[in-house]
Amino acid sequence: MQTQKATKIALVSGGSGGIGRAICVALAKNGCFVYINYMKNRAGAEQCLAELQRAGGAGELCPFDVCDMEGAAAAVNAVAERHGRLDILINNAGIIADGLFMTMSPENWTRVIDTNLHGFYNLTRPAIEHMARQKSGAVVSISSAASLAPNRGQTNYAAAKAGLNAASRSLAAEVARLGIRVNVVAPGLIETEMIQDAPKEHIKKLVPMARIGRPEEVADVVAFLCSDASSYMTGQIVSVNGGMI
Ligand code: NAP
């Protein structure tokens, strides 16, 4: 393992997907050694690692299910113990299971809350312990515009992401004096697998910039929130949405 060039150790959940991959590359370009989490899509995670290496960065795959409390904690602890520190945690893994509330199955309610909100707890709680010990750290979680404005068919997702916003703001207040910053990025519609079935032409009309965002446009903001350039920012929910709300 080569970590000589790396200045910070980062763990990114959902690094096999569109936004996660862009975040991993952006952090690697900033000199981080990046642990790329994935659950099912190993090929996507390998593509992420290859992109990050092409950009001159370094990292490693780190498979686990963010819904598995013990597995997630074990992964966080293994990374932190291996390097003696964990500087950056990105809670990016997420899913949607859209549908009208009246007919929403218990399974679709639960699995969306599990992944998007309980995943935050499962990774952030053990990470914060390490960050508190080292008296520094940055946690950035990927929420959604759906947490800030109503959207038909997304009660489960909106509830999970709004929970993420509120939990992050409270946590930020708890750990600010320990040198740990906790922020949220709330993207609008971003071109990834997740939105392949979304009515893009209709949504574009609602966006002042009249286009869908690119994963890199989210990743650059995340990288900023992990860097010393944002050293006085914590407890914030930063929208990246083409001016939508
Ligand atoms: P994506 O391409 O579908 O990627 C989702 C990622 O989450 C994948 O890497 C997936 O890993 C991972 N994941 C899902 N369940 C997991 C689990 N239980 N354990 C570990 N990893 C898991 O979607 P994306 O657009 O990049 O989304 C990234 C984040 O941005 C999500 O939190 C999403 O809610 C948020 N977001 C997206 C948009 C958008 O328009 N795209 C807008 C607002 C917010 P595997 O495939 O390997 O299982």
PDB file of C-alpha atoms and ligand atoms in Angstrom:
ATOM      1  CA  MET A   1       0.000   0.000   0.000  1.00  0.00           C
ATOM      2  CA  GLN A   2       1.327   3.408  -0.998  1.00  0.00           C
ATOM      3  CA  THR A   3       0.123   6.268   1.181  1.00  0.00           C
ATOM      4  CA  GLN A   4       3.246   8.431   1.082  1.00  0.00           C
ATOM      5  CA  LYS A   5       1.688  11.046  -1.215  1.00  0.00           C
ATOM      6  CA  ALA A   6      -1.627  11.041   0.644  1.00  0.00           C
ATOM      7  CA  THR A   7      -2.192  13.634   3.308  1.00  0.00           C
ATOM      8  CA  LYS A   8      -5.656  12.577   4.487  1.00  0.00           C
ATOM      9  CA  ILE A   9      -7.503   9.272   4.845  1.00  0.00           C
ATOM     10  CA  ALA A  10     -11.038   9.278   3.407  1.00  0.00           C
ATOM     11  CA  LEU A  11     -13.865   6.733   3.318  1.00  0.00           C
ATOM     12  CA  VAL A  12     -16.615   7.257   0.734  1.00  0.00           C
ATOM     13  CA  SER A  13     -19.773   5.131   0.881  1.00  0.00           C
ATOM     14  CA  GLY A  14     -21.341   4.250  -2.470  1.00  0.00           C
ATOM     15  CA  GLY A  15     -18.161   4.906  -4.456  1.00  0.00           C
ATOM     16  CA  SER A  16     -19.357   2.565  -7.212  1.00  0.00           C
ATOM     17  CA  GLY A  17     -22.159   4.942  -8.260  1.00  0.00           C
ATOM     18  CA  GLY A  18     -22.158   8.148 -10.275  1.00  0.00           C
ATOM     19  CA  ILE A  19     -21.811  10.823  -7.598  1.00  0.00           C
ATOM     20  CA  GLY A  20     -19.684   8.656  -5.274  1.00  0.00           C
ATOM     21  CA  ARG A  21     -17.187   7.937  -8.042  1.00  0.00           C
ATOM     22  CA  ALA A  22     -16.795  11.642  -8.797  1.00  0.00           C
ATOM     23  CA  ILE A  23     -16.337  12.370  -5.078  1.00  0.00           C
ATOM     24  CA  CYS A  24     -13.615   9.702  -4.773  1.00  0.00           C
ATOM     25  CA  VAL A  25     -11.738  11.185  -7.738  1.00  0.00           C
ATOM     26  CA  ALA A  26     -12.068  14.759  -6.433  1.00  0.00           C
ATOM     27  CA  LEU A  27     -10.773  13.769  -2.978  1.00  0.00           C
ATOM     28  CA  ALA A  28      -7.903  11.779  -4.501  1.00  0.00           C
ATOM     29  CA  LYS A  29      -6.930  14.794  -6.610  1.00  0.00           C
ATOM     30  CA  ASN A  30      -6.747  16.745  -3.341  1.00  0.00           C
ATOM     31  CA  GLY A  31      -4.217  14.218  -2.035  1.00  0.00           C
ATOM     32  CA  CYS A  32      -6.462  11.896  -0.017  1.00  0.00           C
ATOM     33  CA  PHE A  33      -6.012   8.129   0.146  1.00  0.00           C
ATOM     34  CA  VAL A  34      -9.576   7.037  -0.620  1.00  0.00           C
ATOM     35  CA  TYR A  35     -11.396   3.926   0.587  1.00  0.00           C
ATOM     36  CA  ILE A  36     -14.067   3.232  -2.043  1.00  0.00           C
ATOM     37  CA  ASN A  37     -17.083   1.521  -0.506  1.00  0.00           C
ATOM     38  CA  TYR A  38     -19.574  -0.427  -2.603  1.00  0.00           C
ATOM     39  CA  MET A  39     -22.137  -3.133  -1.994  1.00  0.00           C
ATOM     40  CA  LYS A  40     -23.049  -4.939  -5.248  1.00  0.00           C
ATOM     41  CA  ASN A  41     -21.351  -3.122  -8.086  1.00  0.00           C
ATOM     42  CA  ARG A  42     -17.723  -4.240  -7.922  1.00  0.00           C
ATOM     43  CA  ALA A  43     -17.142  -3.254 -11.562  1.00  0.00           C
ATOM     44  CA  GLY A  44     -18.277   0.304 -10.767  1.00  0.00           C
ATOM     45  CA  ALA A  45     -15.947   0.442  -7.772  1.00  0.00           C
ATOM     46  CA  GLU A  46     -13.045  -0.858  -9.889  1.00  0.00           C
ATOM     47  CA  GLN A  47     -13.805   1.775 -12.518  1.00  0.00           C
ATOM     48  CA  CYS A  48     -13.698   4.373  -9.753  1.00  0.00           C
ATOM     49  CA  LEU A  49     -10.309   3.117  -8.550  1.00  0.00           C
ATOM     50  CA  ALA A  50      -8.946   3.166 -12.111  1.00  0.00           C
ATOM     51  CA  GLU A  51     -10.191   6.756 -12.670  1.00  0.00           C
ATOM     52  CA  LEU A  52      -8.734   7.885  -9.394  1.00  0.00           C
ATOM     53  CA  GLN A  53      -5.360   6.305 -10.243  1.00  0.00           C
ATOM     54  CA  ARG A  54      -5.420   7.868 -13.731  1.00  0.00           C
ATOM     55  CA  ALA A  55      -5.835  11.205 -11.967  1.00  0.00           C
ATOM     56  CA  GLY A  56      -2.637  10.464  -9.994  1.00  0.00           C
ATOM     57  CA  GLY A  57      -4.436   9.437  -6.801  1.00  0.00           C
ATOM     58  CA  ALA A  58      -4.423   6.361  -4.578  1.00  0.00           C
ATOM     59  CA  GLY A  59      -7.111   4.273  -2.951  1.00  0.00           C
ATOM     60  CA  GLU A  60      -8.522   0.854  -2.258  1.00  0.00           C
ATOM     61  CA  LEU A  61     -11.854  -0.957  -2.524  1.00  0.00           C
ATOM     62  CA  CYS A  62     -13.827  -1.393   0.700  1.00  0.00           C
ATOM     63  CA  PRO A  63     -16.970  -3.510   0.227  1.00  0.00           C
ATOM     64  CA  PHE A  64     -19.720  -3.592   2.857  1.00  0.00           C
ATOM     65  CA  ASP A  65     -23.429  -2.924   3.272  1.00  0.00           C
ATOM     66  CA  VAL A  66     -24.067   0.414   5.014  1.00  0.00           C
ATOM     67  CA  CYS A  67     -27.256  -1.093   6.500  1.00  0.00           C
ATOM     68  CA  ASP A  68     -25.196  -3.674   8.384  1.00  0.00           C
ATOM     69  CA  MET A  69     -24.341  -1.873  11.623  1.00  0.00           C
ATOM     70  CA  GLU A  70     -21.605  -4.273  12.699  1.00  0.00           C
ATOM     71  CA  GLY A  71     -20.070  -4.622   9.248  1.00  0.00           C
ATOM     72  CA  ALA A  72     -19.980  -0.852   8.720  1.00  0.00           C
ATOM     73  CA  ALA A  73     -18.386  -0.241  12.124  1.00  0.00           C
ATOM     74  CA  ALA A  74     -15.819  -2.971  11.471  1.00  0.00           C
ATOM     75  CA  ALA A  75     -14.860  -1.331   8.161  1.00  0.00           C
ATOM     76  CA  VAL A  76     -14.526   2.142   9.723  1.00  0.00           C
ATOM     77  CA  ASN A  77     -12.450   0.758  12.591  1.00  0.00           C
ATOM     78  CA  ALA A  78     -10.225  -1.256  10.259  1.00  0.00           C
ATOM     79  CA  VAL A  79      -9.419   1.821   8.155  1.00  0.00           C
ATOM     80  CA  ALA A  80      -8.793   4.024  11.198  1.00  0.00           C
ATOM     81  CA  GLU A  81      -6.632   1.430  12.948  1.00  0.00           C
ATOM     82  CA  ARG A  82      -4.592   0.745   9.821  1.00  0.00           C
ATOM     83  CA  HIS A  83      -3.641   4.412   9.389  1.00  0.00           C
ATOM     84  CA  GLY A  84      -3.984   5.590  12.967  1.00  0.00           C
ATOM     85  CA  ARG A  85      -6.592   8.090  11.769  1.00  0.00           C
ATOM     86  CA  LEU A  86      -9.677   8.765   9.681  1.00  0.00           C
ATOM     87  CA  ASP A  87      -9.880  12.312   8.357  1.00  0.00           C
ATOM     88  CA  ILE A  88     -12.895  12.311   6.046  1.00  0.00           C
ATOM     89  CA  LEU A  89     -16.150  10.378   5.933  1.00  0.00           C
ATOM     90  CA  ILE A  90     -18.577  10.822   3.040  1.00  0.00           C
ATOM     91  CA  ASN A  91     -22.049   9.344   3.550  1.00  0.00           C
ATOM     92  CA  ASN A  92     -23.067   9.064  -0.077  1.00  0.00           C
ATOM     93  CA  ALA A  93     -24.646   5.586  -0.427  1.00  0.00           C
ATOM     94  CA  GLY A  94     -28.334   5.953  -1.156  1.00  0.00           C
ATOM     95  CA  ILE A  95     -31.310   4.414  -2.893  1.00  0.00           C
ATOM     96  CA  ILE A  96     -34.763   5.427  -4.042  1.00  0.00           C
ATOM     97  CA  ALA A  97     -37.931   3.330  -4.128  1.00  0.00           C
ATOM     98  CA  ASP A  98     -40.490   5.846  -5.342  1.00  0.00           C
ATOM     99  CA  GLY A  99     -44.236   5.418  -5.152  1.00  0.00           C
ATOM    100  CA  LEU A 100     -47.347   7.083  -3.832  1.00  0.00           C
ATOM    101  CA  PHE A 101     -47.598   6.945  -0.056  1.00  0.00           C
ATOM    102  CA  MET A 102     -51.068   5.389  -0.094  1.00  0.00           C
ATOM    103  CA  THR A 103     -49.722   2.247  -1.758  1.00  0.00           C
ATOM    104  CA  MET A 104     -46.161   2.270  -0.425  1.00  0.00           C
ATOM    105  CA  SER A 105     -45.109  -1.149   0.880  1.00  0.00           C
ATOM    106  CA  PRO A 106     -43.535  -1.436   4.341  1.00  0.00           C
ATOM    107  CA  GLU A 107     -40.460  -2.839   2.613  1.00  0.00           C
ATOM    108  CA  ASN A 108     -40.008   0.221   0.382  1.00  0.00           C
ATOM    109  CA  TRP A 109     -40.473   2.541   3.341  1.00  0.00           C
ATOM    110  CA  THR A 110     -37.994   0.628   5.502  1.00  0.00           C
ATOM    111  CA  ARG A 111     -35.208  -0.041   3.019  1.00  0.00           C
ATOM    112  CA  VAL A 112     -35.027   3.591   1.930  1.00  0.00           C
ATOM    113  CA  ILE A 113     -34.814   4.782   5.545  1.00  0.00           C
ATOM    114  CA  ASP A 114     -32.321   2.012   6.337  1.00  0.00           C
ATOM    115  CA  THR A 115     -29.902   2.879   3.558  1.00  0.00           C
ATOM    116  CA  ASN A 116     -30.149   6.664   3.491  1.00  0.00           C
ATOM    117  CA  LEU A 117     -30.545   7.393   7.215  1.00  0.00           C
ATOM    118  CA  HIS A 118     -29.478   4.377   9.282  1.00  0.00           C
ATOM    119  CA  GLY A 119     -26.447   4.082   6.991  1.00  0.00           C
ATOM    120  CA  PHE A 120     -25.445   7.549   8.224  1.00  0.00           C
ATOM    121  CA  TYR A 121     -25.622   6.345  11.845  1.00  0.00           C
ATOM    122  CA  ASN A 122     -23.838   3.063  11.139  1.00  0.00           C
ATOM    123  CA  LEU A 123     -20.797   4.808   9.618  1.00  0.00           C
ATOM    124  CA  THR A 124     -20.726   8.165  11.363  1.00  0.00           C
ATOM    125  CA  ARG A 125     -20.995   6.949  14.945  1.00  0.00           C
ATOM    126  CA  PRO A 126     -17.805   4.871  14.873  1.00  0.00           C
ATOM    127  CA  ALA A 127     -16.036   7.438  12.667  1.00  0.00           C
ATOM    128  CA  ILE A 128     -16.748  10.239  15.120  1.00  0.00           C
ATOM    129  CA  GLU A 129     -15.021   8.280  17.901  1.00  0.00           C
ATOM    130  CA  HIS A 130     -11.779   8.214  15.913  1.00  0.00           C
ATOM    131  CA  MET A 131     -12.140  11.846  14.846  1.00  0.00           C
ATOM    132  CA  ALA A 132     -12.796  12.935  18.437  1.00  0.00           C
ATOM    133  CA  ARG A 133      -9.628  11.177  19.558  1.00  0.00           C
ATOM    134  CA  GLN A 134      -7.535  12.912  16.886  1.00  0.00           C
ATOM    135  CA  LYS A 135      -9.443  16.225  17.418  1.00  0.00           C
ATOM    136  CA  SER A 136     -10.098  16.741  13.723  1.00  0.00           C
ATOM    137  CA  GLY A 137     -12.263  15.419  10.925  1.00  0.00           C
ATOM    138  CA  ALA A 138     -14.830  16.241   8.273  1.00  0.00           C
ATOM    139  CA  VAL A 139     -18.110  14.434   7.659  1.00  0.00           C
ATOM    140  CA  VAL A 140     -20.127  15.261   4.541  1.00  0.00           C
ATOM    141  CA  SER A 141     -23.421  13.543   3.798  1.00  0.00           C
ATOM    142  CA  ILE A 142     -25.275  13.580   0.503  1.00  0.00           C
ATOM    143  CA  SER A 143     -28.889  14.537   1.017  1.00  0.00           C
ATOM    144  CA  SER A 144     -31.252  15.721  -1.722  1.00  0.00           C
ATOM    145  CA  ALA A 145     -33.386  18.605  -2.928  1.00  0.00           C
ATOM    146  CA  ALA A 146     -36.268  16.253  -2.074  1.00  0.00           C
ATOM    147  CA  SER A 147     -35.502  16.867   1.621  1.00  0.00           C
ATOM    148  CA  LEU A 148     -36.108  20.602   1.240  1.00  0.00           C
ATOM    149  CA  ALA A 149     -39.068  20.826  -1.150  1.00  0.00           C
ATOM    150  CA  PRO A 150     -42.095  18.558  -1.595  1.00  0.00           C
ATOM    151  CA  ASN A 151     -41.943  15.931  -4.313  1.00  0.00           C
ATOM    152  CA  ARG A 152     -44.796  13.536  -5.082  1.00  0.00           C
ATOM    153  CA  GLY A 153     -43.875   9.855  -4.781  1.00  0.00           C
ATOM    154  CA  GLN A 154     -40.859  10.349  -2.516  1.00  0.00           C
ATOM    155  CA  THR A 155     -42.209  10.418   1.072  1.00  0.00           C
ATOM    156  CA  ASN A 156     -39.794   7.660   2.127  1.00  0.00           C
ATOM    157  CA  TYR A 157     -36.778   9.305   0.477  1.00  0.00           C
ATOM    158  CA  ALA A 158     -37.730  12.817   1.660  1.00  0.00           C
ATOM    159  CA  ALA A 159     -38.128  11.569   5.231  1.00  0.00           C
ATOM    160  CA  ALA A 160     -34.765   9.803   5.162  1.00  0.00           C
ATOM    161  CA  LYS A 161     -32.892  12.735   3.637  1.00  0.00           C
ATOM    162  CA  ALA A 162     -34.578  15.308   5.906  1.00  0.00           C
ATOM    163  CA  GLY A 163     -33.519  13.100   8.837  1.00  0.00           C
ATOM    164  CA  LEU A 164     -29.980  13.189   7.492  1.00  0.00           C
ATOM    165  CA  ASN A 165     -30.077  17.008   7.344  1.00  0.00           C
ATOM    166  CA  ALA A 166     -31.382  17.349  10.904  1.00  0.00           C
ATOM    167  CA  ALA A 167     -29.051  14.705  12.355  1.00  0.00           C
ATOM    168  CA  SER A 168     -26.066  16.373  10.674  1.00  0.00           C
ATOM    169  CA  ARG A 169     -26.922  19.819  12.026  1.00  0.00           C
ATOM    170  CA  SER A 170     -27.302  18.510  15.585  1.00  0.00           C
ATOM    171  CA  LEU A 171     -24.155  16.431  15.332  1.00  0.00           C
ATOM    172  CA  ALA A 172     -22.259  19.455  14.003  1.00  0.00           C
ATOM    173  CA  ALA A 173     -23.224  21.380  17.148  1.00  0.00           C
ATOM    174  CA  GLU A 174     -22.125  18.456  19.349  1.00  0.00           C
ATOM    175  CA  VAL A 175     -18.684  17.965  17.857  1.00  0.00           C
ATOM    176  CA  ALA A 176     -17.649  21.457  16.701  1.00  0.00           C
ATOM    177  CA  ARG A 177     -15.459  21.940  19.804  1.00  0.00           C
ATOM    178  CA  LEU A 178     -13.673  18.686  19.040  1.00  0.00           C
ATOM    179  CA  GLY A 179     -12.435  20.089  15.711  1.00  0.00           C
ATOM    180  CA  ILE A 180     -14.885  17.997  13.679  1.00  0.00           C
ATOM    181  CA  ARG A 181     -16.985  19.614  10.949  1.00  0.00           C
ATOM    182  CA  VAL A 182     -20.249  18.057   9.749  1.00  0.00           C
ATOM    183  CA  ASN A 183     -21.969  19.322   6.602  1.00  0.00           C
ATOM    184  CA  VAL A 184     -24.537  18.201   4.039  1.00  0.00           C
ATOM    185  CA  VAL A 185     -24.718  18.611   0.280  1.00  0.00           C
ATOM    186  CA  ALA A 186     -28.221  18.527  -1.194  1.00  0.00           C
ATOM    187  CA  PRO A 187     -28.069  17.908  -4.945  1.00  0.00           C
ATOM    188  CA  GLY A 188     -30.871  18.528  -7.400  1.00  0.00           C
ATOM    189  CA  LEU A 189     -31.163  16.275 -10.441  1.00  0.00           C
ATOM    190  CA  ILE A 190     -27.731  14.826 -11.315  1.00  0.00           C
ATOM    191  CA  GLU A 191     -26.951  12.608 -14.311  1.00  0.00           C
ATOM    192  CA  THR A 192     -26.416   9.108 -12.806  1.00  0.00           C
ATOM    193  CA  GLU A 193     -27.992   5.625 -12.862  1.00  0.00           C
ATOM    194  CA  MET A 194     -30.344   6.702 -10.074  1.00  0.00           C
ATOM    195  CA  ILE A 195     -32.342   9.059 -12.291  1.00  0.00           C
ATOM    196  CA  GLN A 196     -32.529   6.869 -15.389  1.00  0.00           C
ATOM    197  CA  ASP A 197     -36.338   6.649 -15.082  1.00  0.00           C
ATOM    198  CA  ALA A 198     -36.931  10.265 -13.994  1.00  0.00           C
ATOM    199  CA  PRO A 199     -38.943  12.575 -16.302  1.00  0.00           C
ATOM    200  CA  LYS A 200     -35.834  14.589 -17.185  1.00  0.00           C
ATOM    201  CA  GLU A 201     -37.368  16.899 -19.800  1.00  0.00           C
ATOM    202  CA  HIS A 202     -40.119  17.888 -17.375  1.00  0.00           C
ATOM    203  CA  ILE A 203     -37.657  18.408 -14.499  1.00  0.00           C
ATOM    204  CA  LYS A 204     -35.312  20.510 -16.640  1.00  0.00           C
ATOM    205  CA  LYS A 205     -38.134  23.030 -17.044  1.00  0.00           C
ATOM    206  CA  LEU A 206     -38.151  23.501 -13.252  1.00  0.00           C
ATOM    207  CA  VAL A 207     -34.411  24.223 -13.123  1.00  0.00           C
ATOM    208  CA  PRO A 208     -33.415  27.874 -13.668  1.00  0.00           C
ATOM    209  CA  MET A 209     -30.176  26.714 -15.332  1.00  0.00           C
ATOM    210  CA  ALA A 210     -32.344  24.487 -17.591  1.00  0.00           C
ATOM    211  CA  ARG A 211     -30.069  21.459 -17.405  1.00  0.00           C
ATOM    212  CA  ILE A 212     -29.277  18.406 -15.313  1.00  0.00           C
ATOM    213  CA  GLY A 213     -26.158  18.562 -13.140  1.00  0.00           C
ATOM    214  CA  ARG A 214     -22.977  16.532 -13.560  1.00  0.00           C
ATOM    215  CA  PRO A 215     -21.613  14.356 -10.726  1.00  0.00           C
ATOM    216  CA  GLU A 216     -18.390  16.384 -10.776  1.00  0.00           C
ATOM    217  CA  GLU A 217     -20.373  19.522  -9.945  1.00  0.00           C
ATOM    218  CA  VAL A 218     -21.500  17.871  -6.706  1.00  0.00           C
ATOM    219  CA  ALA A 219     -18.081  16.345  -6.026  1.00  0.00           C
ATOM    220  CA  ASP A 220     -16.252  19.677  -6.220  1.00  0.00           C
ATOM    221  CA  VAL A 221     -18.506  21.104  -3.491  1.00  0.00           C
ATOM    222  CA  VAL A 222     -17.989  18.004  -1.335  1.00  0.00           C
ATOM    223  CA  ALA A 223     -14.212  18.279  -1.780  1.00  0.00           C
ATOM    224  CA  PHE A 224     -14.391  21.952  -0.785  1.00  0.00           C
ATOM    225  CA  LEU A 225     -16.331  21.034   2.393  1.00  0.00           C
ATOM    226  CA  CYS A 226     -13.606  18.506   3.270  1.00  0.00           C
ATOM    227  CA  SER A 227     -10.790  20.972   2.692  1.00  0.00           C
ATOM    228  CA  ASP A 228      -9.254  23.666   4.869  1.00  0.00           C
ATOM    229  CA  ALA A 229     -10.813  26.216   2.497  1.00  0.00           C
ATOM    230  CA  SER A 230     -14.103  25.651   4.375  1.00  0.00           C
ATOM    231  CA  SER A 231     -12.563  25.614   7.866  1.00  0.00           C
ATOM    232  CA  TYR A 232     -15.283  27.897   9.366  1.00  0.00           C
ATOM    233  CA  MET A 233     -18.224  25.970   7.858  1.00  0.00           C
ATOM    234  CA  THR A 234     -20.143  23.404   9.852  1.00  0.00           C
ATOM    235  CA  GLY A 235     -23.783  22.387  10.287  1.00  0.00           C
ATOM    236  CA  GLN A 236     -24.625  23.628   6.781  1.00  0.00           C
ATOM    237  CA  ILE A 237     -26.876  22.193   4.086  1.00  0.00           C
ATOM    238  CA  VAL A 238     -25.443  23.290   0.758  1.00  0.00           C
ATOM    239  CA  SER A 239     -27.712  22.973  -2.276  1.00  0.00           C
ATOM    240  CA  VAL A 240     -26.186  22.095  -5.654  1.00  0.00           C
ATOM    241  CA  ASN A 241     -29.197  22.237  -7.924  1.00  0.00           C
ATOM    242  CA  GLY A 242     -28.937  24.761 -10.741  1.00  0.00           C
ATOM    243  CA  GLY A 243     -30.866  27.341  -8.725  1.00  0.00           C
ATOM    244  CA  MET A 244     -33.980  25.170  -8.301  1.00  0.00           C
ATOM    245  CA  ILE A 245     -34.978  26.171  -4.754  1.00  0.00           C
TER     246      ILE A 245
HETATM  247  P1  NAP B   1     -26.200   5.660  -7.931  1.00  0.00           P
HETATM  248  O1  NAP B   1     -25.361   5.874  -9.144  1.00  0.00           O
HETATM  249  O2  NAP B   1     -27.381   4.778  -7.997  1.00  0.00           O
HETATM  250  O3  NAP B   1     -25.236   5.207  -6.742  1.00  0.00           O
HETATM  251  C1  NAP B   1     -25.742   4.776  -5.504  1.00  0.00           C
HETATM  252  C2  NAP B   1     -24.578   4.232  -4.704  1.00  0.00           C
HETATM  253  O4  NAP B   1     -25.056   3.831  -3.419  1.00  0.00           O
HETATM  254  C3  NAP B   1     -23.940   3.003  -5.349  1.00  0.00           C
HETATM  255  O5  NAP B   1     -22.547   3.103  -5.219  1.00  0.00           O
HETATM  256  C4  NAP B   1     -24.443   1.849  -4.489  1.00  0.00           C
HETATM  257  O6  NAP B   1     -23.529   0.764  -4.403  1.00  0.00           O
HETATM  258  C5  NAP B   1     -24.508   2.545  -3.148  1.00  0.00           C
HETATM  259  N1  NAP B   1     -25.351   1.798  -2.215  1.00  0.00           N
HETATM  260  C6  NAP B   1     -26.696   1.638  -2.244  1.00  0.00           C
HETATM  261  N2  NAP B   1     -27.081   0.889  -1.211  1.00  0.00           N
HETATM  262  C7  NAP B   1     -25.966   0.569  -0.497  1.00  0.00           C
HETATM  263  C8  NAP B   1     -25.705  -0.168   0.681  1.00  0.00           C
HETATM  264  N3  NAP B   1     -26.706  -0.744   1.367  1.00  0.00           N
HETATM  265  N4  NAP B   1     -24.427  -0.284   1.106  1.00  0.00           N
HETATM  266  C9  NAP B   1     -23.406   0.293   0.420  1.00  0.00           C
HETATM  267  N5  NAP B   1     -23.599   1.018  -0.703  1.00  0.00           N
HETATM  268  C10 NAP B   1     -24.853   1.152  -1.155  1.00  0.00           C
HETATM  269  O7  NAP B   1     -26.772   7.040  -7.406  1.00  0.00           O
HETATM  270  P2  NAP B   1     -26.136   8.485  -7.270  1.00  0.00           P
HETATM  271  O8  NAP B   1     -26.979   9.395  -8.064  1.00  0.00           O
HETATM  272  O9  NAP B   1     -24.668   8.463  -7.493  1.00  0.00           O
HETATM  273  O10 NAP B   1     -26.463   8.768  -5.743  1.00  0.00           O
HETATM  274  C11 NAP B   1     -25.478   9.064  -4.759  1.00  0.00           C
HETATM  275  C12 NAP B   1     -26.160   9.820  -3.622  1.00  0.00           C
HETATM  276  O11 NAP B   1     -26.662  11.063  -4.130  1.00  0.00           O
HETATM  277  C13 NAP B   1     -27.355   9.111  -3.004  1.00  0.00           C
HETATM  278  O12 NAP B   1     -27.364   9.282  -1.612  1.00  0.00           O
HETATM  279  C14 NAP B   1     -28.547   9.808  -3.632  1.00  0.00           C
HETATM  280  O13 NAP B   1     -29.682   9.726  -2.799  1.00  0.00           O
HETATM  281  C15 NAP B   1     -28.008  11.223  -3.746  1.00  0.00           C
HETATM  282  N6  NAP B   1     -28.704  12.065  -4.726  1.00  0.00           N
HETATM  283  C16 NAP B   1     -28.691  11.763  -6.054  1.00  0.00           C
HETATM  284  C17 NAP B   1     -29.343  12.601  -6.956  1.00  0.00           C
HETATM  285  C18 NAP B   1     -29.370  12.357  -8.429  1.00  0.00           C
HETATM  286  O14 NAP B   1     -30.109  13.071  -9.130  1.00  0.00           O
HETATM  287  N7  NAP B   1     -28.605  11.431  -8.963  1.00  0.00           N
HETATM  288  C19 NAP B   1     -30.011  13.725  -6.479  1.00  0.00           C
HETATM  289  C20 NAP B   1     -29.992  14.005  -5.117  1.00  0.00           C
HETATM  290  C21 NAP B   1     -29.324  13.172  -4.249  1.00  0.00           C
HETATM  291  P3  NAP B   1     -23.728  -0.642  -5.191  1.00  0.00           P
HETATM  292  O15 NAP B   1     -24.346  -0.318  -6.513  1.00  0.00           O
HETATM  293  O16 NAP B   1     -22.323  -1.173  -5.262  1.00  0.00           O
HETATM  294  O17 NAP B   1     -24.600  -1.511  -4.346  1.00  0.00           O
END
